[in-house]
Amino acid sequence: MAEWVKGKVTQVQHWTDALFSLTIEAPVAPFTAGQFAKLGLEIDGERVQRAYSYVNAPDNPALEFYLVNVPEGKLSPHLHVMKPGDEINIVSEAAGFFVLEEVPDCDTLWMLATGTAIGPYLSILQYGQDLERFNNIVLVHAARYAADLSYLPLMQALEQRYEGKLRIQTVVSRETVPGSLTGRVPALIDNGELESAVGLTMQPDNSHVMLCGNPQMVRDTQQLLKETRQMTKHLRRRPGHMTAEHYW
């Protein structure tokens, strides 16, 4: 049974009307970059809980989570109105297998995310461990509007830090924005625009693709890569080319 501990909100960042980040101080156990924790509140006499990925690196004690307010949701509207100093419950032990140790060696590691699912990649890249076995890393963040690319400045700073090893590419589906591709991730892979934009190919002999976010994006991209690139799901007992996590 997971142990719940008390945390305190230390910072709230409202990026848009719906997107926000919470920074929490809490006595949690060490976690692996890419993992998630459960946050919870007592609402009407019961604990309401949801899983959210850590954005911060494991060596950063400021626990950061990137969230979207779902108006009809049971928990997110309450988290959305939290203020510094408020108490929150968090599970002390992180969970999840969307971590680098589950990813095989390859030349190019593709990190594809939609919306708030950029979180685990930011944790992995900020930590910077176990990345030397990849020659190239591509971080793709897809959102509806440019205003939803909350962590673009951090992504750009990471790109500078990795000095050519990391390439970032933003994708916006509902408007045209300079520097961003327009459309959905599966279509941009299918028509070659994504590979052309970053200058690298996505093939089974050179790439591993991590997928995190909207379940429809994950399913469609996996199906496309299976049918057109002969790429397979990665399993411990049967190594493949795709590792995925559905984000809700």
CSV table of C-alpha atoms in Angstrom, one decimal:
chain,number,residue,atom,x,y,z
A,1,MET,CA,0.0,0.0,0.0
A,2,ALA,CA,1.5,3.4,-1.0
A,3,GLU,CA,2.3,5.7,1.8
A,4,TRP,CA,0.8,9.2,1.7
A,5,VAL,CA,2.8,12.1,3.1
A,6,LYS,CA,1.9,15.8,3.6
A,7,GLY,CA,3.3,18.3,1.2
A,8,LYS,CA,3.3,22.1,1.0
A,9,VAL,CA,2.7,24.1,-2.2
A,10,THR,CA,5.7,26.5,-2.6
A,11,GLN,CA,4.9,28.0,-6.0
A,12,VAL,CA,2.1,28.1,-8.5
A,13,GLN,CA,2.7,29.1,-12.1
A,14,HIS,CA,-0.4,29.8,-14.3
A,15,TRP,CA,0.7,29.6,-17.9
A,16,THR,CA,-2.7,30.0,-19.5
A,17,ASP,CA,-6.3,29.9,-18.3
A,18,ALA,CA,-6.1,26.1,-18.1
A,19,LEU,CA,-2.4,25.1,-17.9
A,20,PHE,CA,-0.5,25.5,-14.6
A,21,SER,CA,2.5,24.1,-12.7
A,22,LEU,CA,2.6,23.3,-9.0
A,23,THR,CA,5.9,23.2,-7.1
A,24,ILE,CA,5.7,21.2,-3.8
A,25,GLU,CA,7.9,20.6,-0.9
A,26,ALA,CA,7.4,17.1,0.6
A,27,PRO,CA,9.4,14.2,2.2
A,28,VAL,CA,9.2,11.8,-0.8
A,29,ALA,CA,11.5,8.9,-1.5
A,30,PRO,CA,14.1,9.1,-4.4
A,31,PHE,CA,12.5,8.6,-7.8
A,32,THR,CA,13.8,7.9,-11.3
A,33,ALA,CA,13.5,10.6,-14.0
A,34,GLY,CA,10.4,9.8,-16.1
A,35,GLN,CA,8.3,8.5,-13.2
A,36,PHE,CA,5.1,9.8,-11.7
A,37,ALA,CA,3.6,10.4,-8.3
A,38,LYS,CA,0.0,10.6,-7.1
A,39,LEU,CA,-1.3,13.9,-5.8
A,40,GLY,CA,-4.4,13.9,-3.6
A,41,LEU,CA,-6.8,16.1,-1.6
A,42,GLU,CA,-9.5,15.4,0.9
A,43,ILE,CA,-12.7,16.5,-0.8
A,44,ASP,CA,-16.1,16.0,0.8
A,45,GLY,CA,-14.7,13.4,3.2
A,46,GLU,CA,-12.8,11.3,0.6
A,47,ARG,CA,-9.4,11.4,-0.9
A,48,VAL,CA,-9.4,12.2,-4.6
A,49,GLN,CA,-6.2,11.4,-6.3
A,50,ARG,CA,-4.6,11.5,-9.7
A,51,ALA,CA,-1.2,10.6,-11.2
A,52,TYR,CA,1.1,13.3,-12.4
A,53,SER,CA,4.7,13.0,-13.8
A,54,TYR,CA,7.6,14.8,-12.1
A,55,VAL,CA,9.0,17.7,-14.2
A,56,ASN,CA,11.9,18.3,-12.0
A,57,ALA,CA,15.1,16.2,-12.0
A,58,PRO,CA,15.5,13.7,-9.3
A,59,ASP,CA,18.3,15.7,-7.7
A,60,ASN,CA,16.1,18.8,-7.4
A,61,PRO,CA,14.1,18.8,-4.1
A,62,ALA,CA,11.5,21.3,-5.5
A,63,LEU,CA,8.9,18.8,-6.8
A,64,GLU,CA,7.3,20.2,-9.9
A,65,PHE,CA,4.2,19.0,-11.7
A,66,TYR,CA,2.6,20.3,-15.0
A,67,LEU,CA,-1.2,20.1,-15.0
A,68,VAL,CA,-4.2,21.1,-17.0
A,69,ASN,CA,-7.4,22.2,-15.4
A,70,VAL,CA,-10.3,20.0,-16.5
A,71,PRO,CA,-13.4,22.0,-15.4
A,72,GLU,CA,-15.5,18.9,-14.9
A,73,GLY,CA,-12.7,17.0,-13.2
A,74,LYS,CA,-12.8,15.9,-9.6
A,75,LEU,CA,-9.3,17.0,-8.6
A,76,SER,CA,-7.8,19.5,-11.1
A,77,PRO,CA,-10.2,22.4,-10.4
A,78,HIS,CA,-9.2,22.2,-6.8
A,79,LEU,CA,-5.5,22.1,-7.6
A,80,HIS,CA,-5.9,25.0,-10.0
A,81,VAL,CA,-6.9,27.4,-7.3
A,82,MET,CA,-4.2,26.3,-4.8
A,83,LYS,CA,-1.9,29.0,-3.4
A,84,PRO,CA,1.6,28.9,-1.9
A,85,GLY,CA,1.4,27.5,1.7
A,86,ASP,CA,-1.5,25.2,0.9
A,87,GLU,CA,-1.2,21.6,2.0
A,88,ILE,CA,-1.4,18.7,-0.4
A,89,ASN,CA,-1.1,15.0,-0.2
A,90,ILE,CA,1.5,13.1,-2.2
A,91,VAL,CA,2.5,9.4,-2.4
A,92,SER,CA,6.0,9.0,-1.1
A,93,GLU,CA,7.0,6.3,-3.6
A,94,ALA,CA,7.1,7.2,-7.4
A,95,ALA,CA,6.0,4.7,-10.0
A,96,GLY,CA,6.1,4.0,-13.7
A,97,PHE,CA,8.4,2.4,-16.3
A,98,PHE,CA,8.7,5.3,-18.7
A,99,VAL,CA,12.4,5.7,-17.8
A,100,LEU,CA,15.6,5.5,-19.8
A,101,GLU,CA,16.7,2.2,-18.3
A,102,GLU,CA,13.8,0.6,-20.2
A,103,VAL,CA,15.0,2.1,-23.5
A,104,PRO,CA,17.6,0.2,-25.6
A,105,ASP,CA,20.7,1.8,-27.1
A,106,CYS,CA,20.2,3.5,-30.4
A,107,ASP,CA,21.7,6.3,-32.6
A,108,THR,CA,18.7,8.7,-32.3
A,109,LEU,CA,16.2,8.8,-29.4
A,110,TRP,CA,12.9,10.5,-30.3
A,111,MET,CA,10.9,12.0,-27.4
A,112,LEU,CA,7.4,12.8,-28.6
A,113,ALA,CA,4.9,14.5,-26.3
A,114,THR,CA,1.5,16.2,-26.4
A,115,GLY,CA,0.3,18.7,-23.9
A,116,THR,CA,1.3,18.2,-20.3
A,117,ALA,CA,3.0,14.9,-21.2
A,118,ILE,CA,6.2,16.9,-21.9
A,119,GLY,CA,6.9,16.6,-18.1
A,120,PRO,CA,8.7,13.2,-18.0
A,121,TYR,CA,11.1,14.2,-20.8
A,122,LEU,CA,12.0,17.5,-19.0
A,123,SER,CA,12.8,15.5,-15.9
A,124,ILE,CA,15.0,13.1,-17.9
A,125,LEU,CA,16.8,15.9,-19.8
A,126,GLN,CA,17.3,18.1,-16.8
A,127,TYR,CA,18.9,15.2,-14.9
A,128,GLY,CA,21.1,14.4,-17.8
A,129,GLN,CA,22.1,10.8,-16.7
A,130,ASP,CA,22.4,7.8,-19.1
A,131,LEU,CA,22.1,9.9,-22.2
A,132,GLU,CA,25.7,9.4,-23.5
A,133,ARG,CA,24.6,6.2,-25.3
A,134,PHE,CA,22.5,8.2,-27.8
A,135,ASN,CA,24.2,10.3,-30.5
A,136,ASN,CA,21.1,12.4,-31.1
A,137,ILE,CA,18.0,13.2,-29.0
A,138,VAL,CA,14.9,14.9,-30.5
A,139,LEU,CA,12.4,16.4,-28.2
A,140,VAL,CA,9.0,17.2,-29.8
A,141,HIS,CA,6.3,19.0,-28.0
A,142,ALA,CA,2.9,19.2,-29.7
A,143,ALA,CA,0.1,21.5,-28.5
A,144,ARG,CA,-3.0,23.2,-29.8
A,145,TYR,CA,-1.7,26.8,-29.7
A,146,ALA,CA,1.7,28.4,-29.3
A,147,ALA,CA,0.6,29.8,-25.9
A,148,ASP,CA,0.3,26.2,-24.7
A,149,LEU,CA,4.1,25.6,-25.2
A,150,SER,CA,4.7,26.5,-21.5
A,151,TYR,CA,8.1,25.1,-21.2
A,152,LEU,CA,9.6,26.2,-24.5
A,153,PRO,CA,12.2,28.5,-22.8
A,154,LEU,CA,13.4,25.5,-20.7
A,155,MET,CA,13.5,23.4,-23.8
A,156,GLN,CA,15.6,26.0,-25.6
A,157,ALA,CA,17.9,26.2,-22.6
A,158,LEU,CA,18.3,22.4,-22.6
A,159,GLU,CA,19.1,22.5,-26.4
A,160,GLN,CA,21.9,25.0,-25.7
A,161,ARG,CA,23.2,22.9,-22.8
A,162,TYR,CA,23.5,19.8,-24.9
A,163,GLU,CA,25.5,21.6,-27.6
A,164,GLY,CA,24.0,20.0,-30.7
A,165,LYS,CA,23.1,16.6,-29.3
A,166,LEU,CA,19.5,17.7,-28.5
A,167,ARG,CA,17.2,19.1,-31.1
A,168,ILE,CA,13.8,20.5,-30.2
A,169,GLN,CA,10.8,20.8,-32.4
A,170,THR,CA,7.4,22.3,-31.5
A,171,VAL,CA,4.2,21.4,-33.2
A,172,VAL,CA,1.0,23.4,-33.1
A,173,SER,CA,-2.2,22.0,-34.5
A,174,ARG,CA,-4.7,24.9,-34.5
A,175,GLU,CA,-2.6,27.9,-35.7
A,176,THR,CA,0.4,28.7,-37.9
A,177,VAL,CA,3.4,29.8,-35.8
A,178,PRO,CA,7.0,30.6,-37.1
A,179,GLY,CA,9.4,27.9,-36.0
A,180,SER,CA,6.7,25.3,-35.3
A,181,LEU,CA,5.3,22.7,-37.5
A,182,THR,CA,1.5,22.7,-38.1
A,183,GLY,CA,-0.7,19.6,-37.7
A,184,ARG,CA,-0.7,16.4,-35.8
A,185,VAL,CA,2.4,14.3,-35.0
A,186,PRO,CA,1.4,11.1,-36.9
A,187,ALA,CA,0.7,13.1,-40.1
A,188,LEU,CA,4.0,15.0,-39.8
A,189,ILE,CA,5.8,11.7,-39.5
A,190,ASP,CA,3.8,10.2,-42.4
A,191,ASN,CA,4.5,13.1,-44.8
A,192,GLY,CA,8.2,13.4,-43.8
A,193,GLU,CA,7.9,17.0,-42.4
A,194,LEU,CA,9.1,16.1,-38.9
A,195,GLU,CA,12.2,14.4,-40.0
A,196,SER,CA,12.9,17.1,-42.6
A,197,ALA,CA,12.6,19.8,-39.9
A,198,VAL,CA,15.1,18.2,-37.5
A,199,GLY,CA,17.4,16.7,-40.2
A,200,LEU,CA,17.3,13.2,-38.9
A,201,THR,CA,15.5,10.0,-40.0
A,202,MET,CA,13.2,7.7,-37.9
A,203,GLN,CA,14.0,4.2,-39.0
A,204,PRO,CA,14.2,0.9,-37.1
A,205,ASP,CA,17.9,0.5,-37.7
A,206,ASN,CA,18.8,3.9,-36.1
A,207,SER,CA,16.0,5.1,-33.8
A,208,HIS,CA,13.9,4.4,-30.7
A,209,VAL,CA,10.7,6.4,-30.3
A,210,MET,CA,9.3,7.3,-26.9
A,211,LEU,CA,5.6,8.4,-27.0
A,212,CYS,CA,3.8,10.1,-24.2
A,213,GLY,CA,0.5,12.0,-24.1
A,214,ASN,CA,-2.9,11.9,-25.8
A,215,PRO,CA,-3.8,8.2,-26.2
A,216,GLN,CA,-5.1,8.9,-29.7
A,217,MET,CA,-1.7,10.3,-30.7
A,218,VAL,CA,0.1,7.4,-29.1
A,219,ARG,CA,-2.1,4.8,-30.8
A,220,ASP,CA,-2.0,6.5,-34.2
A,221,THR,CA,1.7,7.0,-34.2
A,222,GLN,CA,2.4,3.4,-33.1
A,223,GLN,CA,0.2,2.1,-35.8
A,224,LEU,CA,1.8,4.3,-38.5
A,225,LEU,CA,5.3,3.3,-37.5
A,226,LYS,CA,4.4,-0.3,-37.4
A,227,GLU,CA,2.8,-0.2,-40.9
A,228,THR,CA,5.2,2.1,-42.7
A,229,ARG,CA,8.5,1.7,-40.8
A,230,GLN,CA,8.2,-1.9,-39.6
A,231,MET,CA,8.8,-0.6,-36.0
A,232,THR,CA,7.6,-2.7,-33.1
A,233,LYS,CA,6.7,-2.1,-29.5
A,234,HIS,CA,9.6,-2.5,-27.1
A,235,LEU,CA,9.2,-5.2,-24.5
A,236,ARG,CA,11.8,-6.6,-22.1
A,237,ARG,CA,11.3,-10.1,-23.4
A,238,ARG,CA,11.3,-8.8,-27.0
A,239,PRO,CA,13.3,-5.7,-27.8
A,240,GLY,CA,11.6,-3.2,-30.2
A,241,HIS,CA,11.6,0.4,-31.3
A,242,MET,CA,8.7,2.1,-29.5
A,243,THR,CA,8.1,2.8,-25.8
A,244,ALA,CA,4.8,4.4,-24.9
A,245,GLU,CA,2.9,5.9,-22.0
A,246,HIS,CA,-0.8,7.0,-22.2
A,247,TYR,CA,-1.2,10.1,-20.2
A,248,TRP,CA,-4.8,9.7,-19.1
